Amino acid sequence: MAARLSEDDLIARFFAPGAAPEGLGLRDDAALLAGAPGDLVLTTDALVAGVHFFADDPPDAIARKALRVNLSDLAAKGAEPVGFLLALALPTDWTEDWLAAFANGLAEDATAYACPLFGGDTVKTAGPLMVSITALGRIETGRMARRDGARPGDLLYVSGTIGDAALGLSLRLGAPALEAGLEVESRRFLLDRYLLPQPRCGLAPAMRRFAQGGMDVSDGFVGDLTKMLRVSGVTARIDLGLLPLSPAARAALSIDRALIETLATGGDDYEILAAVGQNEAADFERSAAAAGIKVSRVGTVAAGEGAPEFVGPSGRALAFTRGSFSHF
Amino acid sequence: MAARLSEDDLIARFFAPGAAPEGLGLRDDAALLAGAPGDLVLTTDALVAGVHFFADDPPDAIARKALRVNLSDLAAKGAEPVGFLLALALPTDWTEDWLAAFANGLAEDATAYACPLFGGDTVKTAGPLMVSITALGRIETGRMARRDGARPGDLLYVSGTIGDAALGLSLRLGAPALEAGLEVESRRFLLDRYLLPQPRCGLAPAMRRFAQGGMDVSDGFVGDLTKMLRVSGVTARIDLGLLPLSPAARAALSIDRALIETLATGGDDYEILAAVGQNEAADFERSAAAAGIKVSRVGTVAAGEGAPEFVGPSGRALAFTRGSFSHF
């Protein structure tokens, strides 16, 4: 059955109903985006089953994650979503039910985040499912928060909480001590943080107005921070006691103190790391609060080019054997 | 060795040297495209090894094809290339030599076609190589040649020659009669037409100035024409005797007349199909000639909603059992 649906029929049935006017009904070779003032911010993130998610994750969650990891990039840059293009490689065993649920989750998130589908391509593959999304955002000219924008003296902030998704992934892969020691509510929270990123789109205005530099934390706090500092040509001193942790992550730490490394270096946080000038810090905090997004100051940018210095709650310097989680 | 190269190192080494300023050195999460007057045309095409190309094709040819199929869409819409984003899923057995050749071919074509790399994502996959490209083009506001733009009375043109790539694919898959009957030069020409599309970028000005409707012919002339007519709410009469054929395709036809179906319905032409008003036809032809691109008038758009009528060289109506080559 499923294999007999042509690509055009598949697109018309599952994707065209939720597409934007710019997508021209998904019946053209291309989408048409009218010019508008400001800069365009462009980002591409691709997810592969077995690497970035589990092949048996709910199809709507896979679709949402694929869009949200791109929305997280736009938010970190300070841009407002405009729309996205989707390249979907379907494995041979896809079903219409699976695709309907995938398309439905995608359409719901596209509406919720005001980032509609502009177009794309659907292909078959002998390999695992792959979802590649290119998202477009718009921003006032010259206001993008760049990775290379951190300056000595800037305060470093992170949004939300760090490390939850890494613990959620540990639970998915099997972590007997955590399974035994954590309440069911905590386990559910951590698993959900891995399954469904919460892009901090509400922080975009604060980023473009008040941040010097920014990126989203997707490959681990320690590694991504180190990247931003290196590209900016600076270093930093980080107080790990200030790293924002959820109650569930605190509970996990109380079971095993060594999990601090998992929390600080694990991936899939999709929080925002911002470098904010000291004179803009109060405005940045107020703007974030007005958007209902928690931001926590974790350290200060310093002149120099070495690795950042991490100081633990006791004031003792810490080093990480594994700087960054790499999907690659 | 190869597996130890991090994603960042891989990007810095193979892709950053050829990237555009908009790519910010490929060290940011996003690319930054300054606003400019006019509309943006956006297209995504994904290629999978074993479906759209052979896994053992030369890596530079795979890269060129992935970019060129997107450039072909931009040209058919009348847009000038601006840049592209790349999602590359590498199978586990990739080597640095392979990737260097891929990146080199991509960079050479990006320069040749003035369509530089803006950014993207590199991931690993347990499946076949996949290359997904999203290309951006720019065009004067309201000038895009749309699939739904064909009107009764318009003349239908195709660029270049039709069916060469389908014959090239037949040769790749094994076609003893063609192998025996065609000169080596003809076989080489047909194989190359499958391996390396020649996007008709030079036709873009004629398309945006003089065409009512347009699309690129990538899934077969008969099928793609039928799609454009259906979306435009019209039909057409096509004189197959006017279908532009290369000397090699003519030689193949003289070996087996039944190959007309392969020529007319096979995929991978990457030529342009244009619907041009009768008053603009002379200007369209002159503009194409000035760009050095052959265009051939193959028929006329007519009112009505049925399938197009195909008339053979003898004046006899033809029907095709297989309307379109589908990669899906």
mmCIF file of N, CA, C and O in Angstrom, chain A residues 8 10 24 27-35 38-46 51-52 73 77 85 87 89 120-125 127-128 130 132 134 144 146-147 215-216 227 327-328, chain B residues 8 10 24 27-35 38-46 51-52 73 77 85 87 89 120-125 127-128 130 132 134 144 146-147 215-216 227 327-328:
data_model
loop_
_atom_site.group_PDB
_atom_site.id
_atom_site.type_symbol
_atom_site.label_atom_id
_atom_site.label_comp_id
_atom_site.label_asym_id
_atom_site.label_seq_id
_atom_site.Cartn_x
_atom_site.Cartn_y
_atom_site.Cartn_z
ATOM 1 N N ASP A 8 4.384 12.862 -5.034
ATOM 2 C CA ASP A 8 3.472 14.004 -5.116
ATOM 3 C C ASP A 8 2.233 13.788 -4.253
ATOM 4 O O ASP A 8 1.773 14.697 -3.559
ATOM 5 N N LEU A 10 1.979 11.826 -1.670
ATOM 6 C CA LEU A 10 2.413 11.846 -0.269
ATOM 7 C C LEU A 10 2.517 13.286 0.230
ATOM 8 O O LEU A 10 2.030 13.620 1.319
ATOM 9 N N LEU A 24 3.638 27.713 -1.869
ATOM 10 C CA LEU A 24 2.894 27.627 -3.131
ATOM 11 C C LEU A 24 2.161 26.286 -3.249
ATOM 12 O O LEU A 24 2.137 25.666 -4.314
ATOM 13 N N ARG A 27 3.422 22.569 -4.602
ATOM 14 C CA ARG A 27 3.246 22.033 -5.953
ATOM 15 C C ARG A 27 4.253 22.642 -6.923
ATOM 16 O O ARG A 27 4.194 22.415 -8.120
ATOM 17 N N ASP A 28 5.157 23.457 -6.415
ATOM 18 C CA ASP A 28 6.168 24.066 -7.284
ATOM 19 C C ASP A 28 7.527 23.432 -6.977
ATOM 20 O O ASP A 28 7.654 22.634 -6.059
ATOM 21 N N ASP A 29 8.542 23.798 -7.758
ATOM 22 C CA ASP A 29 9.890 23.304 -7.487
ATOM 23 C C ASP A 29 10.530 24.078 -6.350
ATOM 24 O O ASP A 29 11.554 23.667 -5.818
ATOM 25 N N ALA A 30 9.959 25.215 -6.016
ATOM 26 C CA ALA A 30 10.632 26.123 -5.102
ATOM 27 C C ALA A 30 9.603 26.873 -4.277
ATOM 28 O O ALA A 30 8.420 26.911 -4.596
ATOM 29 N N ALA A 31 10.091 27.460 -3.199
ATOM 30 C CA ALA A 31 9.272 28.359 -2.393
ATOM 31 C C ALA A 31 9.668 29.788 -2.722
ATOM 32 O O ALA A 31 10.767 30.046 -3.219
ATOM 33 N N LEU A 32 8.765 30.699 -2.438
ATOM 34 C CA LEU A 32 8.969 32.093 -2.804
ATOM 35 C C LEU A 32 8.790 32.943 -1.557
ATOM 36 O O LEU A 32 7.700 33.024 -1.004
ATOM 37 N N LEU A 33 9.869 33.560 -1.115
ATOM 38 C CA LEU A 33 9.840 34.373 0.097
ATOM 39 C C LEU A 33 10.047 35.827 -0.289
ATOM 40 O O LEU A 33 11.096 36.191 -0.834
ATOM 41 N N ALA A 34 9.043 36.655 -0.016
ATOM 42 C CA ALA A 34 9.149 38.070 -0.369
ATOM 43 C C ALA A 34 10.249 38.724 0.455
ATOM 44 O O ALA A 34 10.454 38.399 1.628
ATOM 45 N N GLY A 35 10.957 39.624 -0.170
ATOM 46 C CA GLY A 35 11.989 40.379 0.530
ATOM 47 C C GLY A 35 11.376 41.191 1.659
ATOM 48 O O GLY A 35 10.200 41.557 1.619
ATOM 49 N N GLY A 38 15.939 43.828 6.977
ATOM 50 C CA GLY A 38 16.675 43.064 7.977
ATOM 51 C C GLY A 38 17.512 41.960 7.380
ATOM 52 O O GLY A 38 17.516 41.737 6.167
ATOM 53 N N ASP A 39 18.228 41.259 8.272
ATOM 54 C CA ASP A 39 19.089 40.146 7.865
ATOM 55 C C ASP A 39 18.330 38.837 7.971
ATOM 56 O O ASP A 39 17.431 38.691 8.802
ATOM 57 N N LEU A 40 18.719 37.877 7.141
ATOM 58 C CA LEU A 40 18.209 36.516 7.274
ATOM 59 C C LEU A 40 19.253 35.671 7.998
ATOM 60 O O LEU A 40 20.441 35.740 7.686
ATOM 61 N N VAL A 41 18.795 34.875 8.934
ATOM 62 C CA VAL A 41 19.637 33.918 9.646
ATOM 63 C C VAL A 41 19.244 32.526 9.162
ATOM 64 O O VAL A 41 18.057 32.189 9.158
ATOM 65 N N LEU A 42 20.234 31.754 8.721
ATOM 66 C CA LEU A 42 19.977 30.466 8.084
ATOM 67 C C LEU A 42 20.688 29.370 8.851
ATOM 68 O O LEU A 42 21.883 29.485 9.135
ATOM 69 N N THR A 43 19.974 28.301 9.153
ATOM 70 C CA THR A 43 20.617 27.206 9.882
ATOM 71 C C THR A 43 20.096 25.863 9.385
ATOM 72 O O THR A 43 18.936 25.747 9.003
ATOM 73 N N THR A 44 20.972 24.882 9.331
ATOM 74 C CA THR A 44 20.612 23.526 8.921
ATOM 75 C C THR A 44 21.038 22.548 10.009
ATOM 76 O O THR A 44 22.189 22.573 10.444
ATOM 77 N N ASP A 45 20.116 21.720 10.455
ATOM 78 C CA ASP A 45 20.453 20.631 11.369
ATOM 79 C C ASP A 45 19.776 19.372 10.886
ATOM 80 O O ASP A 45 18.589 19.381 10.572
ATOM 81 N N ALA A 46 20.552 18.302 10.831
ATOM 82 C CA ALA A 46 20.047 17.022 10.346
ATOM 83 C C ALA A 46 20.089 16.008 11.477
ATOM 84 O O ALA A 46 21.042 15.973 12.252
ATOM 85 N N VAL A 51 21.288 7.790 15.797
ATOM 86 C CA VAL A 51 22.375 8.699 16.169
ATOM 87 C C VAL A 51 21.818 9.820 17.040
ATOM 88 O O VAL A 51 22.306 10.059 18.148
ATOM 89 N N HIS A 52 20.793 10.500 16.547
ATOM 90 C CA HIS A 52 20.248 11.671 17.242
ATOM 91 C C HIS A 52 18.933 11.396 17.945
ATOM 92 O O HIS A 52 18.446 12.218 18.704
ATOM 93 N N ASP A 73 18.656 27.079 17.398
ATOM 94 C CA ASP A 73 19.731 27.872 16.770
ATOM 95 C C ASP A 73 19.260 29.294 16.467
ATOM 96 O O ASP A 73 19.981 30.266 16.717
ATOM 97 N N LYS A 77 20.617 32.976 18.160
ATOM 98 C CA LYS A 77 21.142 34.064 17.325
ATOM 99 C C LYS A 77 20.320 35.335 17.483
ATOM 100 O O LYS A 77 20.679 36.381 16.947
ATOM 101 N N LEU A 85 12.527 24.526 5.392
ATOM 102 C CA LEU A 85 12.464 23.514 4.338
ATOM 103 C C LEU A 85 12.901 22.184 4.932
ATOM 104 O O LEU A 85 13.804 22.132 5.769
ATOM 105 N N ALA A 87 14.039 18.135 4.303
ATOM 106 C CA ALA A 87 14.430 16.986 3.488
ATOM 107 C C ALA A 87 14.219 15.752 4.345
ATOM 108 O O ALA A 87 14.790 15.629 5.430
ATOM 109 N N ALA A 89 14.246 11.620 4.421
ATOM 110 C CA ALA A 89 14.617 10.347 3.790
ATOM 111 C C ALA A 89 13.919 9.238 4.563
ATOM 112 O O ALA A 89 14.215 9.002 5.735
ATOM 113 N N GLY A 120 10.488 21.446 0.375
ATOM 114 C CA GLY A 120 11.501 20.459 0.705
ATOM 115 C C GLY A 120 11.547 19.345 -0.300
ATOM 116 O O GLY A 120 11.189 19.518 -1.463
ATOM 117 N N ASP A 121 11.954 18.191 0.184
ATOM 118 C CA ASP A 121 12.116 17.042 -0.701
ATOM 119 C C ASP A 121 11.906 15.783 0.131
ATOM 120 O O ASP A 121 12.286 15.727 1.298
ATOM 121 N N THR A 122 11.268 14.794 -0.482
ATOM 122 C CA THR A 122 11.059 13.511 0.177
ATOM 123 C C THR A 122 11.705 12.442 -0.684
ATOM 124 O O THR A 122 11.433 12.369 -1.878
ATOM 125 N N VAL A 123 12.568 11.646 -0.085
ATOM 126 C CA VAL A 123 13.282 10.606 -0.835
ATOM 127 C C VAL A 123 13.213 9.310 -0.044
ATOM 128 O O VAL A 123 12.875 9.302 1.136
ATOM 129 N N LYS A 124 13.534 8.233 -0.716
ATOM 130 C CA LYS A 124 13.608 6.962 0.002
ATOM 131 C C LYS A 124 15.074 6.631 0.253
ATOM 132 O O LYS A 124 15.963 7.102 -0.456
ATOM 133 N N THR A 125 15.305 5.829 1.281
ATOM 134 C CA THR A 125 16.665 5.416 1.580
ATOM 135 C C THR A 125 16.659 3.965 2.035
ATOM 136 O O THR A 125 15.693 3.509 2.665
ATOM 137 N N GLY A 127 18.708 3.099 4.166
ATOM 138 C CA GLY A 127 19.260 3.228 5.512
ATOM 139 C C GLY A 127 18.236 3.730 6.502
ATOM 140 O O GLY A 127 17.025 3.634 6.274
ATOM 141 N N PRO A 128 18.712 4.285 7.612
ATOM 142 C CA PRO A 128 17.807 4.777 8.641
ATOM 143 C C PRO A 128 17.124 6.076 8.223
ATOM 144 O O PRO A 128 17.596 6.799 7.352
ATOM 145 N N MET A 130 16.168 9.794 8.074
ATOM 146 C CA MET A 130 16.939 11.018 8.280
ATOM 147 C C MET A 130 16.026 12.205 8.042
ATOM 148 O O MET A 130 15.249 12.221 7.089
ATOM 149 N N SER A 132 16.348 16.284 7.728
ATOM 150 C CA SER A 132 17.210 17.466 7.671
ATOM 151 C C SER A 132 16.338 18.692 7.468
ATOM 152 O O SER A 132 15.511 18.721 6.560
ATOM 153 N N THR A 134 16.272 22.967 7.145
ATOM 154 C CA THR A 134 16.920 24.270 7.018
ATOM 155 C C THR A 134 15.890 25.309 7.430
ATOM 156 O O THR A 134 14.832 25.413 6.807
ATOM 157 N N MET A 144 22.567 40.071 14.920
ATOM 158 C CA MET A 144 22.716 38.644 15.247
ATOM 159 C C MET A 144 23.765 38.436 16.334
ATOM 160 O O MET A 144 24.850 39.019 16.283
ATOM 161 N N ARG A 146 26.542 36.498 17.574
ATOM 162 C CA ARG A 146 27.448 35.557 16.922
ATOM 163 C C ARG A 146 28.273 34.783 17.946
ATOM 164 O O ARG A 146 28.482 35.232 19.069
ATOM 165 N N ARG A 147 28.768 33.633 17.507
ATOM 166 C CA ARG A 147 29.647 32.861 18.383
ATOM 167 C C ARG A 147 30.923 33.616 18.702
ATOM 168 O O ARG A 147 31.525 33.414 19.747
ATOM 169 N N MET A 215 25.187 31.244 21.423
ATOM 170 C CA MET A 215 25.032 29.995 20.676
ATOM 171 C C MET A 215 24.085 29.113 21.468
ATOM 172 O O MET A 215 23.826 29.373 22.649
ATOM 173 N N ASP A 216 23.575 28.067 20.806
ATOM 174 C CA ASP A 216 22.779 27.147 21.609
ATOM 175 C C ASP A 216 23.673 26.010 22.093
ATOM 176 O O ASP A 216 24.646 25.637 21.449
ATOM 177 N N LYS A 227 34.015 26.106 22.631
ATOM 178 C CA LYS A 227 33.982 26.521 21.215
ATOM 179 C C LYS A 227 33.734 28.017 21.086
ATOM 180 O O LYS A 227 34.399 28.703 20.308
ATOM 181 N N HIS A 327 27.835 14.025 18.396
ATOM 182 C CA HIS A 327 26.978 13.106 17.653
ATOM 183 C C HIS A 327 27.721 12.517 16.483
ATOM 184 O O HIS A 327 27.276 11.564 15.882
ATOM 185 N N PHE A 328 28.815 13.140 16.116
ATOM 186 C CA PHE A 328 29.453 12.730 14.864
ATOM 187 C C PHE A 328 30.235 11.447 15.045
ATOM 188 O O PHE A 328 30.734 11.146 16.094
ATOM 189 N N ASP B 8 33.920 19.365 13.901
ATOM 190 C CA ASP B 8 34.458 20.724 13.723
ATOM 191 C C ASP B 8 35.734 20.719 12.884
ATOM 192 O O ASP B 8 35.926 21.577 12.018
ATOM 193 N N LEU B 10 36.648 18.455 10.724
ATOM 194 C CA LEU B 10 36.270 18.058 9.368
ATOM 195 C C LEU B 10 35.759 19.278 8.591
ATOM 196 O O LEU B 10 36.160 19.516 7.439
ATOM 197 N N LEU B 24 30.320 32.845 7.819
ATOM 198 C CA LEU B 24 31.017 33.226 9.051
ATOM 199 C C LEU B 24 32.104 32.210 9.397
ATOM 200 O O LEU B 24 32.286 31.840 10.556
ATOM 201 N N ARG B 27 31.985 28.646 11.503
ATOM 202 C CA ARG B 27 32.270 28.452 12.925
ATOM 203 C C ARG B 27 31.095 28.911 13.787
ATOM 204 O O ARG B 27 31.182 28.955 14.998
ATOM 205 N N ASP B 28 30.006 29.303 13.153
ATOM 206 C CA ASP B 28 28.833 29.739 13.911
ATOM 207 C C ASP B 28 27.743 28.680 13.776
ATOM 208 O O ASP B 28 27.899 27.708 13.046
ATOM 209 N N ASP B 29 26.642 28.862 14.498
ATOM 210 C CA ASP B 29 25.501 27.952 14.371
ATOM 211 C C ASP B 29 24.700 28.268 13.125
ATOM 212 O O ASP B 29 23.845 27.481 12.734
ATOM 213 N N ALA B 30 24.914 29.432 12.555
ATOM 214 C CA ALA B 30 24.025 29.903 11.505
ATOM 215 C C ALA B 30 24.810 30.748 10.509
ATOM 216 O O ALA B 30 25.924 31.202 10.785
ATOM 217 N N ALA B 31 24.222 30.932 9.350
ATOM 218 C CA ALA B 31 24.756 31.858 8.357
ATOM 219 C C ALA B 31 23.937 33.138 8.408
ATOM 220 O O ALA B 31 22.800 33.149 8.884
ATOM 221 N N LEU B 32 24.529 34.202 7.921
ATOM 222 C CA LEU B 32 23.904 35.521 8.011
ATOM 223 C C LEU B 32 23.865 36.130 6.618
ATOM 224 O O LEU B 32 24.895 36.421 6.022
ATOM 225 N N LEU B 33 22.653 36.292 6.088
ATOM 226 C CA LEU B 33 22.477 36.818 4.734
ATOM 227 C C LEU B 33 21.833 38.184 4.835
ATOM 228 O O LEU B 33 20.707 38.316 5.325
ATOM 229 N N ALA B 34 22.552 39.188 4.369
ATOM 230 C CA ALA B 34 22.024 40.549 4.437
ATOM 231 C C ALA B 34 20.801 40.677 3.537
ATOM 232 O O ALA B 34 20.741 40.085 2.454
ATOM 233 N N GLY B 35 19.839 41.439 3.986
ATOM 234 C CA GLY B 35 18.659 41.690 3.187
ATOM 235 C C GLY B 35 19.028 42.406 1.896
ATOM 236 O O GLY B 35 20.029 43.112 1.825
ATOM 237 N N GLY B 38 14.048 42.449 -3.693
ATOM 238 C CA GLY B 38 13.603 41.323 -4.504
ATOM 239 C C GLY B 38 13.108 40.161 -3.676
ATOM 240 O O GLY B 38 13.112 40.201 -2.448
ATOM 241 N N ASP B 39 12.673 39.107 -4.388
ATOM 242 C CA ASP B 39 12.178 37.895 -3.734
ATOM 243 C C ASP B 39 13.299 36.880 -3.592
ATOM 244 O O ASP B 39 14.232 36.852 -4.397
ATOM 245 N N LEU B 40 13.170 36.020 -2.564
ATOM 246 C CA LEU B 40 14.070 34.879 -2.441
ATOM 247 C C LEU B 40 13.358 33.633 -2.944
ATOM 248 O O LEU B 40 12.196 33.400 -2.614
ATOM 249 N N VAL B 41 14.075 32.845 -3.728
ATOM 250 C CA VAL B 41 13.571 31.566 -4.207
ATOM 251 C C VAL B 41 14.349 30.479 -3.463
ATOM 252 O O VAL B 41 15.573 30.507 -3.424
ATOM 253 N N LEU B 42 13.628 29.544 -2.851
ATOM 254 C CA LEU B 42 14.232 28.543 -1.969
ATOM 255 C C LEU B 42 13.912 27.155 -2.489
ATOM 256 O O LEU B 42 12.742 26.850 -2.751
ATOM 257 N N THR B 43 14.908 26.301 -2.589
ATOM 258 C CA THR B 43 14.652 24.947 -3.072
ATOM 259 C C THR B 43 15.529 23.959 -2.333
ATOM 260 O O THR B 43 16.669 24.273 -1.978
ATOM 261 N N THR B 44 14.982 22.782 -2.063
ATOM 262 C CA THR B 44 15.717 21.701 -1.395
ATOM 263 C C THR B 44 15.640 20.451 -2.252
ATOM 264 O O THR B 44 14.546 20.044 -2.652
ATOM 265 N N ASP B 45 16.789 19.859 -2.554
ATOM 266 C CA ASP B 45 16.821 18.563 -3.223
ATOM 267 C C ASP B 45 17.821 17.688 -2.518
ATOM 268 O O ASP B 45 18.948 18.109 -2.252
ATOM 269 N N ALA B 46 17.396 16.475 -2.219
ATOM 270 C CA ALA B 46 18.237 15.518 -1.508
ATOM 271 C C ALA B 46 18.543 14.326 -2.416
ATOM 272 O O ALA B 46 17.665 13.849 -3.137
ATOM 273 N N VAL B 51 19.991 5.444 -4.962
ATOM 274 C CA VAL B 51 18.692 5.890 -5.482
ATOM 275 C C VAL B 51 18.906 6.925 -6.582
ATOM 276 O O VAL B 51 18.418 6.769 -7.696
ATOM 277 N N HIS B 52 19.673 7.980 -6.269
ATOM 278 C CA HIS B 52 19.863 9.097 -7.193
ATOM 279 C C HIS B 52 21.222 9.092 -7.868
ATOM 280 O O HIS B 52 21.468 9.855 -8.797
ATOM 281 N N ASP B 73 16.785 23.931 -10.483
ATOM 282 C CA ASP B 73 15.506 24.470 -9.999
ATOM 283 C C ASP B 73 15.520 25.993 -9.988
ATOM 284 O O ASP B 73 14.554 26.634 -10.410
ATOM 285 N N LYS B 77 13.184 28.683 -12.324
ATOM 286 C CA LYS B 77 12.334 29.711 -11.711
ATOM 287 C C LYS B 77 12.739 31.118 -12.152
ATOM 288 O O LYS B 77 12.055 32.079 -11.829
ATOM 289 N N LEU B 85 23.015 25.771 1.604
ATOM 290 C CA LEU B 85 23.345 25.046 2.837
ATOM 291 C C LEU B 85 23.347 23.558 2.526
ATOM 292 O O LEU B 85 22.529 23.079 1.739
ATOM 293 N N ALA B 87 23.459 19.563 4.000
ATOM 294 C CA ALA B 87 23.394 18.527 5.036
ATOM 295 C C ALA B 87 24.002 17.264 4.443
ATOM 296 O O ALA B 87 23.533 16.766 3.417
ATOM 297 N N ALA B 89 25.197 13.395 5.193
ATOM 298 C CA ALA B 89 25.197 12.220 6.073
ATOM 299 C C ALA B 89 26.219 11.237 5.525
ATOM 300 O O ALA B 89 26.058 10.698 4.426
ATOM 301 N N GLY B 120 25.726 24.501 7.068
ATOM 302 C CA GLY B 120 25.070 23.214 6.984
ATOM 303 C C GLY B 120 25.340 22.360 8.186
ATOM 304 O O GLY B 120 25.588 22.866 9.283
ATOM 305 N N ASP B 121 25.296 21.062 7.964
ATOM 306 C CA ASP B 121 25.466 20.116 9.056
ATOM 307 C C ASP B 121 26.061 18.842 8.486
ATOM 308 O O ASP B 121 25.750 18.447 7.368
ATOM 309 N N THR B 122 26.944 18.222 9.272
ATOM 310 C CA THR B 122 27.545 16.956 8.875
ATOM 311 C C THR B 122 27.226 15.942 9.955
ATOM 312 O O THR B 122 27.479 16.197 11.125
ATOM 313 N N VAL B 123 26.650 14.824 9.547
ATOM 314 C CA VAL B 123 26.270 13.791 10.513
ATOM 315 C C VAL B 123 26.734 12.443 9.994
ATOM 316 O O VAL B 123 27.086 12.298 8.827
ATOM 317 N N LYS B 124 26.737 11.462 10.877
ATOM 318 C CA LYS B 124 27.056 10.113 10.430
ATOM 319 C C LYS B 124 25.781 9.318 10.296
ATOM 320 O O LYS B 124 24.765 9.635 10.919
ATOM 321 N N THR B 125 25.820 8.304 9.456
ATOM 322 C CA THR B 125 24.651 7.448 9.278
ATOM 323 C C THR B 125 25.110 6.006 9.126
ATOM 324 O O THR B 125 26.187 5.746 8.579
ATOM 325 N N GLY B 127 23.468 4.152 7.276
ATOM 326 C CA GLY B 127 22.955 3.845 5.948
ATOM 327 C C GLY B 127 23.819 4.421 4.848
ATOM 328 O O GLY B 127 24.988 4.734 5.055
ATOM 329 N N PRO B 128 23.224 4.578 3.666
ATOM 330 C CA PRO B 128 23.972 5.105 2.525
ATOM 331 C C PRO B 128 24.229 6.606 2.649
ATOM 332 O O PRO B 128 23.532 7.307 3.381
ATOM 333 N N MET B 130 24.033 10.384 2.031
ATOM 334 C CA MET B 130 22.936 11.259 1.616
ATOM 335 C C MET B 130 23.444 12.685 1.581
ATOM 336 O O MET B 130 24.158 13.119 2.491
ATOM 337 N N SER B 132 21.912 16.460 1.079
ATOM 338 C CA SER B 132 20.738 17.310 0.929
ATOM 339 C C SER B 132 21.195 18.756 0.860
ATOM 340 O O SER B 132 21.953 19.215 1.716
ATOM 341 N N THR B 134 19.976 22.834 0.321
ATOM 342 C CA THR B 134 18.962 23.887 0.196
ATOM 343 C C THR B 134 19.646 25.083 -0.445
ATOM 344 O O THR B 134 20.612 25.619 0.114
ATOM 345 N N MET B 144 9.108 35.369 -10.523
ATOM 346 C CA MET B 144 9.396 33.935 -10.553
ATOM 347 C C MET B 144 8.492 33.214 -11.543
ATOM 348 O O MET B 144 7.286 33.440 -11.584
ATOM 349 N N ARG B 146 6.468 30.309 -12.280
ATOM 350 C CA ARG B 146 5.845 29.294 -11.436
ATOM 351 C C ARG B 146 5.317 28.136 -12.258
ATOM 352 O O ARG B 146 5.029 28.272 -13.437
ATOM 353 N N ARG B 147 5.157 26.995 -11.577
ATOM 354 C CA ARG B 147 4.591 25.835 -12.260
ATOM 355 C C ARG B 147 3.162 26.090 -12.682
ATOM 356 O O ARG B 147 2.695 25.515 -13.660
ATOM 357 N N MET B 215 9.450 25.050 -15.050
ATOM 358 C CA MET B 215 9.939 24.079 -14.064
ATOM 359 C C MET B 215 11.130 23.373 -14.689
ATOM 360 O O MET B 215 11.334 23.454 -15.907
ATOM 361 N N ASP B 216 11.903 22.703 -13.858
ATOM 362 C CA ASP B 216 12.967 21.918 -14.483
ATOM 363 C C ASP B 216 12.474 20.490 -14.703
ATOM 364 O O ASP B 216 11.627 19.971 -13.976
ATOM 365 N N LYS B 227 2.611 17.370 -14.930
ATOM 366 C CA LYS B 227 2.471 18.047 -13.627
ATOM 367 C C LYS B 227 2.254 19.544 -13.798
ATOM 368 O O LYS B 227 1.387 20.138 -13.156
ATOM 369 N N HIS B 327 11.961 8.784 -8.587
ATOM 370 C CA HIS B 327 13.028 8.321 -7.702
ATOM 371 C C HIS B 327 12.462 7.773 -6.423
ATOM 372 O O HIS B 327 13.140 7.130 -5.665
ATOM 373 N N PHE B 328 11.206 8.119 -6.136
ATOM 374 C CA PHE B 328 10.684 7.809 -4.816
ATOM 375 C C PHE B 328 10.292 6.344 -4.703
ATOM 376 O O PHE B 328 9.882 5.714 -5.637
#
